[in-house]
PDB file of C-alpha atoms in Angstrom:
ATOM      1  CA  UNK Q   1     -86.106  79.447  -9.993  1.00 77.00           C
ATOM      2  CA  UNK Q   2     -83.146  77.288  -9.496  1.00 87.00           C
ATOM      3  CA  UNK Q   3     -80.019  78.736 -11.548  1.00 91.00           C
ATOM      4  CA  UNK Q   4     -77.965  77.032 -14.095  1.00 95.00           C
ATOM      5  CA  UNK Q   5     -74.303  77.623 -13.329  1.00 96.00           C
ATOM      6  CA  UNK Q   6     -71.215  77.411 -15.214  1.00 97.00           C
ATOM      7  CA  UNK Q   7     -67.690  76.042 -13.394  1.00 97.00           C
ATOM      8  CA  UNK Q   8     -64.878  77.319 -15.707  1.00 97.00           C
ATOM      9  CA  UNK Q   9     -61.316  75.956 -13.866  1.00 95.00           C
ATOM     10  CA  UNK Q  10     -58.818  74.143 -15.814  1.00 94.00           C
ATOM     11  CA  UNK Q  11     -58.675  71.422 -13.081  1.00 92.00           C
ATOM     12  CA  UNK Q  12     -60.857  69.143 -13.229  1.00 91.00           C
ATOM     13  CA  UNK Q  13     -60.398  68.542  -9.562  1.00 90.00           C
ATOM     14  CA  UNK Q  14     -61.637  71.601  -8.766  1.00 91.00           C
ATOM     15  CA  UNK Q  15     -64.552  71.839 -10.739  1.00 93.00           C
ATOM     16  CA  UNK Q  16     -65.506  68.760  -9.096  1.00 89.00           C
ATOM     17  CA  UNK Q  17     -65.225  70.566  -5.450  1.00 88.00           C
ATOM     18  CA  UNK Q  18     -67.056  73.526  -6.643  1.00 89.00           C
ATOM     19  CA  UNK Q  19     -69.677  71.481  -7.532  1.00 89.00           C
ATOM     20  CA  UNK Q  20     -69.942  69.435  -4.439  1.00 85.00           C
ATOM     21  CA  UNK Q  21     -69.466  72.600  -2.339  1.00 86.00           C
ATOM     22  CA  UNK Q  22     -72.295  74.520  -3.828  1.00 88.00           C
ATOM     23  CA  UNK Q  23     -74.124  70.532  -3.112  1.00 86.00           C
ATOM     24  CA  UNK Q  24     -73.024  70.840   0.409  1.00 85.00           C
ATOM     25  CA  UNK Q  25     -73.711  74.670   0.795  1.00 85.00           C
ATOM     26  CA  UNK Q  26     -77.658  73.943   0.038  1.00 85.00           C
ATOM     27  CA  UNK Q  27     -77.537  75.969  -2.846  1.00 85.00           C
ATOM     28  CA  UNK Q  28     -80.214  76.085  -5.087  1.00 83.00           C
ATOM     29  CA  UNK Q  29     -78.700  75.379  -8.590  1.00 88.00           C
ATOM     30  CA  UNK Q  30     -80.524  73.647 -11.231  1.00 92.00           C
ATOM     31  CA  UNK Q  31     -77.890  71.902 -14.098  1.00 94.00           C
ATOM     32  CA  UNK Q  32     -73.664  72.809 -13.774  1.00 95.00           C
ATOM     33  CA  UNK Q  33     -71.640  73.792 -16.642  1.00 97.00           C
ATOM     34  CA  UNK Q  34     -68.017  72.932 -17.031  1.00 97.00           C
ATOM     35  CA  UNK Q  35     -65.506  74.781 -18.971  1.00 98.00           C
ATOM     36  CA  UNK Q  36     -61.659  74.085 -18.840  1.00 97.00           C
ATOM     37  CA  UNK Q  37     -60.772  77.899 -19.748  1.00 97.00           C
ATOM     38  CA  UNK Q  38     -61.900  80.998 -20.561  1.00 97.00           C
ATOM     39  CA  UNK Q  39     -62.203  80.145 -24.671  1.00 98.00           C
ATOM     40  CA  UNK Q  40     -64.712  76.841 -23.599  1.00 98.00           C
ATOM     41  CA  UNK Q  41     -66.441  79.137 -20.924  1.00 98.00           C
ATOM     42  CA  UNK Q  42     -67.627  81.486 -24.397  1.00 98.00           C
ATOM     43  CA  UNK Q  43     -68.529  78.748 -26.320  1.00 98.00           C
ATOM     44  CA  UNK Q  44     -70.630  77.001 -23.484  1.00 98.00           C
ATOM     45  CA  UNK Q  45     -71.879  80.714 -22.738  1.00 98.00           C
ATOM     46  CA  UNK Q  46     -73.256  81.479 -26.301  1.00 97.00           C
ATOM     47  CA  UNK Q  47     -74.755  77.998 -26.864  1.00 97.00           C
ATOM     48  CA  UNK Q  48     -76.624  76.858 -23.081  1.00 97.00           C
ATOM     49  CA  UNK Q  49     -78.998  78.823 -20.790  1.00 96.00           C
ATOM     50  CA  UNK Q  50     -76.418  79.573 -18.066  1.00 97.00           C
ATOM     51  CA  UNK Q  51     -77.477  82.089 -15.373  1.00 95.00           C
ATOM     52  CA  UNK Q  52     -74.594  82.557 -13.055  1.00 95.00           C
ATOM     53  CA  UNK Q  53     -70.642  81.841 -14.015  1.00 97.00           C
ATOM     54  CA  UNK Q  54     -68.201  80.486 -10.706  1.00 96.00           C
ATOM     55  CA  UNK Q  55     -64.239  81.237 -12.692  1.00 96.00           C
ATOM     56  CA  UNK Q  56     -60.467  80.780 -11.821  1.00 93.00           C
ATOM     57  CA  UNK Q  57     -58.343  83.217 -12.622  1.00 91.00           C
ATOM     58  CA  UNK Q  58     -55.257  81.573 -13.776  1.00 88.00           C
ATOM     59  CA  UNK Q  59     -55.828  79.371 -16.605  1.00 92.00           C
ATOM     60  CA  UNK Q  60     -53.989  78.366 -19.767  1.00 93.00           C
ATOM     61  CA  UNK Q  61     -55.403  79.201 -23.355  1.00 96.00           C
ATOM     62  CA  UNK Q  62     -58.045  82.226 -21.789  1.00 97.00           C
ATOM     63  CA  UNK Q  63     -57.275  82.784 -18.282  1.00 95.00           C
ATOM     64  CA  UNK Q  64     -60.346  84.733 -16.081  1.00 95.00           C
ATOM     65  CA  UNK Q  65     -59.172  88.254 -17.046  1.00 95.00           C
ATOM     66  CA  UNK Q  66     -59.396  87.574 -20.757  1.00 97.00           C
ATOM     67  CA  UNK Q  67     -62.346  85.791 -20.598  1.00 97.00           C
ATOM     68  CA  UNK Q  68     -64.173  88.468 -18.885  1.00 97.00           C
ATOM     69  CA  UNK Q  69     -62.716  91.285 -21.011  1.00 97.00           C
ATOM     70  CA  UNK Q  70     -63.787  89.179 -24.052  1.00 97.00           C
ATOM     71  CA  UNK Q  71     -67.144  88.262 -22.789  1.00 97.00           C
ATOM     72  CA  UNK Q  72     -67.908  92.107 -21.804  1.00 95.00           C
ATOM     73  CA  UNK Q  73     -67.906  92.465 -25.656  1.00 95.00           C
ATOM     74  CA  UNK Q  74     -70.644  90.291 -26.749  1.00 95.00           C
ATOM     75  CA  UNK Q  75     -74.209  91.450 -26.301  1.00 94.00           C
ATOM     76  CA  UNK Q  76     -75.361  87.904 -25.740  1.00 92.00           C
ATOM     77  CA  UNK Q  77     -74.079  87.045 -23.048  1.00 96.00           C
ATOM     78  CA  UNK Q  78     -72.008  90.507 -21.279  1.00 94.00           C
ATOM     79  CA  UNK Q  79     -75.041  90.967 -18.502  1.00 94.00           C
ATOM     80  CA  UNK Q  80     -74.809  86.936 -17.317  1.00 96.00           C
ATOM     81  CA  UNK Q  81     -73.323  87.646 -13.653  1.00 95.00           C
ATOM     82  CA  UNK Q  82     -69.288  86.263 -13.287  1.00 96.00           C
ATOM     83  CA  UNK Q  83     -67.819  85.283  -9.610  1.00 94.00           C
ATOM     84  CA  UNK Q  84     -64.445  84.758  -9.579  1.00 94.00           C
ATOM     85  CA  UNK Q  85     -63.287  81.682  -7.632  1.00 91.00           C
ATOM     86  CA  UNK Q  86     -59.432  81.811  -7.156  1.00 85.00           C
ATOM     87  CA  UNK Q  87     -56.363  81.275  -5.223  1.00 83.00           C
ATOM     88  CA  UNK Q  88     -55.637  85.049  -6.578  1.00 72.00           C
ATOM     89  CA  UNK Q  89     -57.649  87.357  -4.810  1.00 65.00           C
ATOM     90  CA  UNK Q  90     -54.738  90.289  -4.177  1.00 69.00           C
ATOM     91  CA  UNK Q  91     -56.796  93.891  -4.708  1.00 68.00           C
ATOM     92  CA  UNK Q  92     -55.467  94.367  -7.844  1.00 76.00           C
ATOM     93  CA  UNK Q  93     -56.657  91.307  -9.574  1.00 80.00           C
ATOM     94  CA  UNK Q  94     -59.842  91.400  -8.074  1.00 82.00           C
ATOM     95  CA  UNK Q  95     -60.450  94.850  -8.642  1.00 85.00           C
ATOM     96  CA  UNK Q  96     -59.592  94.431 -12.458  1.00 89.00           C
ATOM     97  CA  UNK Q  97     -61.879  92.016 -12.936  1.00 91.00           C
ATOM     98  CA  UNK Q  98     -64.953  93.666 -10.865  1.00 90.00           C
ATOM     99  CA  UNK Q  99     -64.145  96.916 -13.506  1.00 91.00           C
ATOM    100  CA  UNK Q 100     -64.559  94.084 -16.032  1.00 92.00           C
ATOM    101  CA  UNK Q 101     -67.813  93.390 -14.619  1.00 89.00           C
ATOM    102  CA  UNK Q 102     -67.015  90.288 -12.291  1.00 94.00           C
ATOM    103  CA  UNK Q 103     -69.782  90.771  -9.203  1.00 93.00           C
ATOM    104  CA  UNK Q 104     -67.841  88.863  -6.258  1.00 90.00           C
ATOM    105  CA  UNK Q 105     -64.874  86.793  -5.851  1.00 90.00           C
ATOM    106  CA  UNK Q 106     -64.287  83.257  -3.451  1.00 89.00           C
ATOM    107  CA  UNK Q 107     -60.983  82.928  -2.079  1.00 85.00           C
ATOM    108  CA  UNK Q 108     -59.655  78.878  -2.561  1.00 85.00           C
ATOM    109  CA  UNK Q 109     -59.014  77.079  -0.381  1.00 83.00           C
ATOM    110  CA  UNK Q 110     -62.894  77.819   0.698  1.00 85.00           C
ATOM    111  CA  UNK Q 111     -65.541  75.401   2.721  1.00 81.00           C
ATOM    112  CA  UNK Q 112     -68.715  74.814   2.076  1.00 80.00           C
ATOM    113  CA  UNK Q 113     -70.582  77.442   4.157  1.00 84.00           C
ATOM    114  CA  UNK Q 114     -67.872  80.159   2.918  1.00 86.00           C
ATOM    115  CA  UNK Q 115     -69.372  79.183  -0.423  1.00 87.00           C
ATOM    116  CA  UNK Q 116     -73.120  79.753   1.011  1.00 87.00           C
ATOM    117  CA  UNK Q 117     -72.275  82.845   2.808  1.00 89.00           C
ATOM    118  CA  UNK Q 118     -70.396  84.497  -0.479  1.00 88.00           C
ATOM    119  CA  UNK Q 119     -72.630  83.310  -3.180  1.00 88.00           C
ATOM    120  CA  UNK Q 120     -75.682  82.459  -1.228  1.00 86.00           C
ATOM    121  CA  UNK Q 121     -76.980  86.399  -2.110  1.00 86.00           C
ATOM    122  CA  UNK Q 122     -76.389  85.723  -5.983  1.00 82.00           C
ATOM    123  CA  UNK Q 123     -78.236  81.912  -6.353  1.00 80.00           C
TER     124      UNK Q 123
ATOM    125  CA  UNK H   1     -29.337  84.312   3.134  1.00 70.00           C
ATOM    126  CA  UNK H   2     -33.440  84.747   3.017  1.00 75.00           C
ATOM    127  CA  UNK H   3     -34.343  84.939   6.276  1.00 81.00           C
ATOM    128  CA  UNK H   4     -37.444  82.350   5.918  1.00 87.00           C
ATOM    129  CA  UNK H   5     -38.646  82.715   9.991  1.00 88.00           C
ATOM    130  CA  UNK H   6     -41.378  85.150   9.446  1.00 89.00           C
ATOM    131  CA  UNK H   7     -42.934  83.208   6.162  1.00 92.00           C
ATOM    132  CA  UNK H   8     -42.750  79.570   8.210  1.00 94.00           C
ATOM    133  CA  UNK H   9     -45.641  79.785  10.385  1.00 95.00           C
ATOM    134  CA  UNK H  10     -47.776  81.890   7.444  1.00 94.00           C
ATOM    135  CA  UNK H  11     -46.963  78.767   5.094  1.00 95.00           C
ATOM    136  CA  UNK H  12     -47.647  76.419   7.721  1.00 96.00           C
ATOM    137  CA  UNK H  13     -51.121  77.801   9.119  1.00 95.00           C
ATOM    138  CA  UNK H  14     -51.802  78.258   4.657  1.00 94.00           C
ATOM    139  CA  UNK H  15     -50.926  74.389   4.586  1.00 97.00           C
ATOM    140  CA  UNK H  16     -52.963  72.982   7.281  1.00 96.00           C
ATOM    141  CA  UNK H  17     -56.304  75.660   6.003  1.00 92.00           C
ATOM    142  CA  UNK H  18     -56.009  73.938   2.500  1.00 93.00           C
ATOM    143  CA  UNK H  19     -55.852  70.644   4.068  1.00 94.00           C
ATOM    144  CA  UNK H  20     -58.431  70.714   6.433  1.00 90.00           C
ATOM    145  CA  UNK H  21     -60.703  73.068   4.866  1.00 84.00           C
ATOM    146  CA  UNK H  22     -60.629  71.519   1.424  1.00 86.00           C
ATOM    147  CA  UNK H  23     -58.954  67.945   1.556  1.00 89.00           C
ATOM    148  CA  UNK H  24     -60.498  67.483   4.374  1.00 87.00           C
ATOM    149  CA  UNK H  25     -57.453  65.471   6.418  1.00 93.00           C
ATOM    150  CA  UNK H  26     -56.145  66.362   9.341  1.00 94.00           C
ATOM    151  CA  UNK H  27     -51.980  67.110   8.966  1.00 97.00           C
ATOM    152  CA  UNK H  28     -49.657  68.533  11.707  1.00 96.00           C
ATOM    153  CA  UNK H  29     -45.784  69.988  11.156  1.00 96.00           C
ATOM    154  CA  UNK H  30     -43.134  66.722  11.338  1.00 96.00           C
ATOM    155  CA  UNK H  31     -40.090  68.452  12.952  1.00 93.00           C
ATOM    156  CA  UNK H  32     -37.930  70.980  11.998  1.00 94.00           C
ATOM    157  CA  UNK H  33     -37.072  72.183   8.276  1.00 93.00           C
ATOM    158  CA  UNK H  34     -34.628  70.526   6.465  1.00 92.00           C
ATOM    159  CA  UNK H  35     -32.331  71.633   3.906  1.00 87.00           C
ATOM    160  CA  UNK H  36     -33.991  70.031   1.050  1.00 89.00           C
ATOM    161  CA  UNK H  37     -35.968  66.570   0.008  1.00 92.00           C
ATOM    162  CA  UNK H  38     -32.810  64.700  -1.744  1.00 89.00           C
ATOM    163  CA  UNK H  39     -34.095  61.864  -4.018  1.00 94.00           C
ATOM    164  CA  UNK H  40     -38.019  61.065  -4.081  1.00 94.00           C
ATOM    165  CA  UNK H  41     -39.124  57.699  -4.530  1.00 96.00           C
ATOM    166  CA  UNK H  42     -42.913  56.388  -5.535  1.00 97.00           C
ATOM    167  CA  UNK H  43     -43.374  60.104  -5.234  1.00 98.00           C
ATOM    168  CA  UNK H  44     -45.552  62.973  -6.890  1.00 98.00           C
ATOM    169  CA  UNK H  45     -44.226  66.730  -6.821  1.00 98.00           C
ATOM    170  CA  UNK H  46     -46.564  69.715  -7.826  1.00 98.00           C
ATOM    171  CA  UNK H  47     -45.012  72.789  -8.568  1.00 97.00           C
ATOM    172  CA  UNK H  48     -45.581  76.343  -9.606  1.00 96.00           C
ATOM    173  CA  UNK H  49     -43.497  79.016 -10.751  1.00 96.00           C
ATOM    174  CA  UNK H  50     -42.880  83.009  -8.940  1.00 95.00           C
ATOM    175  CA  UNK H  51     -41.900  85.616 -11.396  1.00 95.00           C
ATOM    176  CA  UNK H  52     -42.164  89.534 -10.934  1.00 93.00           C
ATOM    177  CA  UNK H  53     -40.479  91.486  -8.020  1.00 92.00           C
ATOM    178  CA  UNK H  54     -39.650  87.449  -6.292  1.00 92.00           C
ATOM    179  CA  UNK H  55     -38.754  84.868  -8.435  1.00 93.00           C
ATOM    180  CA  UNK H  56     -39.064  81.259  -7.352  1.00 94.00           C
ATOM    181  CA  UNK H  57     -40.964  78.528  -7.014  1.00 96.00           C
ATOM    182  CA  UNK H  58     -42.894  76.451  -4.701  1.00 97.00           C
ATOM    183  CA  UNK H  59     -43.397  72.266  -4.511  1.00 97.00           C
ATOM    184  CA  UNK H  60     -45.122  69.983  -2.780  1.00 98.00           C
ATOM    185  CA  UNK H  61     -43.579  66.429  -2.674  1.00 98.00           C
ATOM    186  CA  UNK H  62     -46.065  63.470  -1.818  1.00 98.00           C
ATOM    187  CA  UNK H  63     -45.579  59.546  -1.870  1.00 97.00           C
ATOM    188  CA  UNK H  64     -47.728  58.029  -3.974  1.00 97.00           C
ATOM    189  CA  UNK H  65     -49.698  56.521  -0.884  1.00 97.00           C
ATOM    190  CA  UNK H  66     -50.422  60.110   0.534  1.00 97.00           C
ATOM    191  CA  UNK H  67     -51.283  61.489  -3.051  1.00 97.00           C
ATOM    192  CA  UNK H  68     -53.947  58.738  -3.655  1.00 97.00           C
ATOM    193  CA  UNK H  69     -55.493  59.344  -0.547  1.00 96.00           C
ATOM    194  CA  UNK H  70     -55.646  63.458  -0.734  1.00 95.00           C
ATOM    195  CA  UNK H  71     -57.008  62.671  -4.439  1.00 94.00           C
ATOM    196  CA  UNK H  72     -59.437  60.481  -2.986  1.00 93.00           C
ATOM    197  CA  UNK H  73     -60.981  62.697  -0.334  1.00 90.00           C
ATOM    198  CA  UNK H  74     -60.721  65.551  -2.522  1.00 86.00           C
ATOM    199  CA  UNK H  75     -62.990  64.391  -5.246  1.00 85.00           C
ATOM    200  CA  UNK H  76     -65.065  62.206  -2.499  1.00 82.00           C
ATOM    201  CA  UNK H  77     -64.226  58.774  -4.374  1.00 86.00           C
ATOM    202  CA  UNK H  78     -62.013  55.987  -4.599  1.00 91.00           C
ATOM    203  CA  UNK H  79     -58.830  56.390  -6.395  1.00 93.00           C
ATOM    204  CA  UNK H  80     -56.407  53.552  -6.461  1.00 93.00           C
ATOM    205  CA  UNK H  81     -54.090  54.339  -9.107  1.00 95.00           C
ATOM    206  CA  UNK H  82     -52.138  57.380  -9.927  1.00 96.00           C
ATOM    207  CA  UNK H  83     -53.983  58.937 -12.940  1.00 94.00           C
ATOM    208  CA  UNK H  84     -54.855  61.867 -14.428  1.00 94.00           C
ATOM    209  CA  UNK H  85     -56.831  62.897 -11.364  1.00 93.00           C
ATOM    210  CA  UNK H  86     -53.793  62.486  -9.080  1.00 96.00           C
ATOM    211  CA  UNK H  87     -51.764  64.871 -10.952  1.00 96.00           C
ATOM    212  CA  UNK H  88     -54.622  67.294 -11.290  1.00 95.00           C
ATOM    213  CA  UNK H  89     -55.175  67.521  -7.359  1.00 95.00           C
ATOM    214  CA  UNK H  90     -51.409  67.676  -6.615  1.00 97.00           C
ATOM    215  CA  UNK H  91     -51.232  70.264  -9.025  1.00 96.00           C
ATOM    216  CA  UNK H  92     -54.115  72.531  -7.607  1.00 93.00           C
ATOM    217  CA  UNK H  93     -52.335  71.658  -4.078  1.00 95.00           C
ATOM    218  CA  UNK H  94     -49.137  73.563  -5.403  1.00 96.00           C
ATOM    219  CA  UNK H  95     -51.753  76.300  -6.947  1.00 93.00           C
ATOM    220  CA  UNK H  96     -53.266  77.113  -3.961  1.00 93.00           C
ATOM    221  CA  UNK H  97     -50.634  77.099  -1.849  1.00 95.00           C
ATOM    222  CA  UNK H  98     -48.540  79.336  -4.660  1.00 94.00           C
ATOM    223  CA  UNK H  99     -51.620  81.935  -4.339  1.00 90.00           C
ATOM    224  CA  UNK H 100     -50.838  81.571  -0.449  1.00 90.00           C
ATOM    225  CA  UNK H 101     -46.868  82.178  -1.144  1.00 92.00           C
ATOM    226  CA  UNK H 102     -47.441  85.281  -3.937  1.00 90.00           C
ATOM    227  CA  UNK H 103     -49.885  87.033  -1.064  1.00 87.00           C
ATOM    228  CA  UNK H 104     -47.471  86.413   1.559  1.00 89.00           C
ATOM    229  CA  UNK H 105     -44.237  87.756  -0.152  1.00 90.00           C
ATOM    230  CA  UNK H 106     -46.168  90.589  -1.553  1.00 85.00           C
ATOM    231  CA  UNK H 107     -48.325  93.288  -0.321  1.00 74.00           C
ATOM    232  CA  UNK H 108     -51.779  91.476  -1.390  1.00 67.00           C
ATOM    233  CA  UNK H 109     -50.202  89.301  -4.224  1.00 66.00           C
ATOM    234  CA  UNK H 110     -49.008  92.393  -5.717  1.00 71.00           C
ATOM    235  CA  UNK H 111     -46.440  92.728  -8.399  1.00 86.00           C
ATOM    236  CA  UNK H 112     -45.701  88.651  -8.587  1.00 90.00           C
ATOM    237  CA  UNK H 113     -46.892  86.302 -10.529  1.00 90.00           C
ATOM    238  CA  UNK H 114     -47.938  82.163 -10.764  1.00 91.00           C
ATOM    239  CA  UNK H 115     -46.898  79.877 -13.554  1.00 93.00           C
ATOM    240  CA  UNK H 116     -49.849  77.150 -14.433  1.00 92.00           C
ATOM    241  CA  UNK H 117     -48.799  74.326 -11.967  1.00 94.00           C
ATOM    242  CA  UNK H 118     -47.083  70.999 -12.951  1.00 96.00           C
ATOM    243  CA  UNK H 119     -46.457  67.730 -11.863  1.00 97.00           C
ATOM    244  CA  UNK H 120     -43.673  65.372 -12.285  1.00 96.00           C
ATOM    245  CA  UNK H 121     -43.645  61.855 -10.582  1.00 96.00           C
ATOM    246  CA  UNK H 122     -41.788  58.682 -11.168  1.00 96.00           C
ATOM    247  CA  UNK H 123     -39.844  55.393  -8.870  1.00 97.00           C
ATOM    248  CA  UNK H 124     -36.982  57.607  -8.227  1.00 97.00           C
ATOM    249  CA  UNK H 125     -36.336  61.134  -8.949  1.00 96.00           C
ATOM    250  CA  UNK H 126     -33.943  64.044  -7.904  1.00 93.00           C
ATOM    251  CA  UNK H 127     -34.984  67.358  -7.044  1.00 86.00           C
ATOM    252  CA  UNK H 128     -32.239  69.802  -6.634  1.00 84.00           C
ATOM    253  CA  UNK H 129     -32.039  73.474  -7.042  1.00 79.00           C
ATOM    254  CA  UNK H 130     -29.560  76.181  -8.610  1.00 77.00           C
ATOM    255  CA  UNK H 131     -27.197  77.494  -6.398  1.00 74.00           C
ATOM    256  CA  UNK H 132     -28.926  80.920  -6.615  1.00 86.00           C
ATOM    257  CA  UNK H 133     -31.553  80.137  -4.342  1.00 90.00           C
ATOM    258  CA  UNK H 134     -32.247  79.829  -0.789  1.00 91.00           C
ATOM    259  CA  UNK H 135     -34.628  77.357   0.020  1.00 92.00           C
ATOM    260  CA  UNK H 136     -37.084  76.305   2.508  1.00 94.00           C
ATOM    261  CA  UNK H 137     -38.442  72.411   3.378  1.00 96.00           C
ATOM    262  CA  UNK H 138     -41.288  71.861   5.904  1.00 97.00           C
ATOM    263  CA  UNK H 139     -41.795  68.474   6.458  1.00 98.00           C
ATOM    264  CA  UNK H 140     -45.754  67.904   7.320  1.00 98.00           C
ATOM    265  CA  UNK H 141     -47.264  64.579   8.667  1.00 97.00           C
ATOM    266  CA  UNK H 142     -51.106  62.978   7.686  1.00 96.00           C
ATOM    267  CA  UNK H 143     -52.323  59.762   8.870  1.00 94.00           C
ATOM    268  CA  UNK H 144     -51.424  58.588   5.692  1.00 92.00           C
ATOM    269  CA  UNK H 145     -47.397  59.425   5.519  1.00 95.00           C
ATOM    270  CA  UNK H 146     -45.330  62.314   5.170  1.00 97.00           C
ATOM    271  CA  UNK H 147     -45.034  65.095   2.493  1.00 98.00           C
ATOM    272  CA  UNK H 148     -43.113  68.122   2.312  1.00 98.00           C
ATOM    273  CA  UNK H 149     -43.824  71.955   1.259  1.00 98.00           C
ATOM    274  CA  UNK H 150     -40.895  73.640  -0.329  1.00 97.00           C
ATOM    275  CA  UNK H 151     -39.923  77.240  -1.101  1.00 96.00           C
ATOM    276  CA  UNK H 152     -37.257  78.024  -3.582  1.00 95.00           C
ATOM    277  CA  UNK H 153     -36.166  82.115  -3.491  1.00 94.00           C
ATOM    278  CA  UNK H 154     -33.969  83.460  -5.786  1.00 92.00           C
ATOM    279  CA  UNK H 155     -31.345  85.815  -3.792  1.00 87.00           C
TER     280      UNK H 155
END
């Protein structure tokens, strides 16, 4: 069943490449989700059916860390899978967020068959 | 004086992966560095701040004309004006490339951090740095004009 995904950047830019990567990548994704930081991501998260959640790190207001820290609190929604999707993807920063439950992490800048190859497994 | 010869080539081959990999335009290096971009005019510059064991910052300086065509085959539609949308894409230029920078000065982006990028554009503008910093300008060349990737250190 195709999965609902949620794009949580605070560029609008790249929210729109996401999406037209996981397009180009053949993915199959049924409706996309935006969120401009970590605090929309939650609210989009408690209210729609989202399966899968693509996040930047660095964001204003919630950035990725936060949001996964805060969302590994609430039994709603802790167990819906998080990639991170970020220009930040030193050990450290990607290994906190995998101990805050993040499953995978996309280095930007990325094409579209990096996008199949890394998140093909998890759509 | 930072010795910039081993980051160069690292910041050039990170500039030309963003830009053909995600832009999706073809750009080449334009000469040698220069000391720095004097006064901009009909110009966009995105920037982001370095803080932790290098502080600094890194830019990238566009002409309008350049900026409306990255915008416009980043988001895969026309954009004729600079908007919202050209500031955004500048802006996650300078991001990327600032995620580039941190990895390169530290041990996998260790122990430095990014500011949220910004943007500042205008007719005619002046971007100078403190005297406390060496600097570094590659100038880059696109079908569409030339742009330039700077990289403030402080000593």
């Amino acid at each position: 069943m195709a999965k609902n995904v949620l794009l949580v950047d605070d560029s609008s830019t790249m929210r729109k490449i996401v999406g037209r990567s996981l397009r180009q990548a053949g993915l199959d994704f049924g409706e996309i989700f935006e969120a401009a930081d970590g605090l929309e991501a939650l609210e989009v998260l408690e209210k729609e059916a989202v399966d899968i959640v693509l996040s930047d790190i660095n964001m204003p207001n919630m950035n990725g860390i936060e949001f996964l820290r805060e969302k590994s609190g609430r039994d709603g929604i802790k167990d819906i899978p998080v990639f991170m999707i970020s220009t930040e993807t030193g050990d450290d920063i990607i290994g906190e967020a995998k101990s805050l439950g993040a499953v995978g992490a996309l280095k930007k800048p990325f094409t579209p068959d990096k996008v199949n190859e890394v998140l093909g497994p998890f759509m | 004086m930072e010795d910039f010869s081993d980051i160069i080539p690292k910041i050039v081959d990170a500039t030309q992966e963003i830009f053909t990999g995600m832009v999706m335009m073809e750009i080449s290096l334009d000469g040698d560095p220069i000391a720095e971009v004097g006064t901009m005019k009909n110009s966009i510059t995105g920037m982001i701040g370095l803080a932790g064991i290098r502080k600094g910052m890194l830019a990238v300086h566009f002409p309008n004309s350049l900026a409306l065509a990255i915008t416009t085959s980043f988001l895969g539609m026309e954009v004729e004006e600079m908007n919202e949308d050209v500031q955004d894409a500048i802006g996650e230029i300078a991001n990327m490339l600032g995620g580039n920078v941190k990895t390169i000065l530290s041990d996998k982006g260790r122990d430095i951090q990014l500011s949220l990028p910004s943007t500042i554009s205008g007719e005619e503008y002046t971007f100078m740095s403190q005297n406390e910093v060496d600097q570094i300008v590659l100038p880059f060349k696109a079908a569409a004009g030339v742009f330039f990737v700077e990289l403030e250190l402080e000593r």
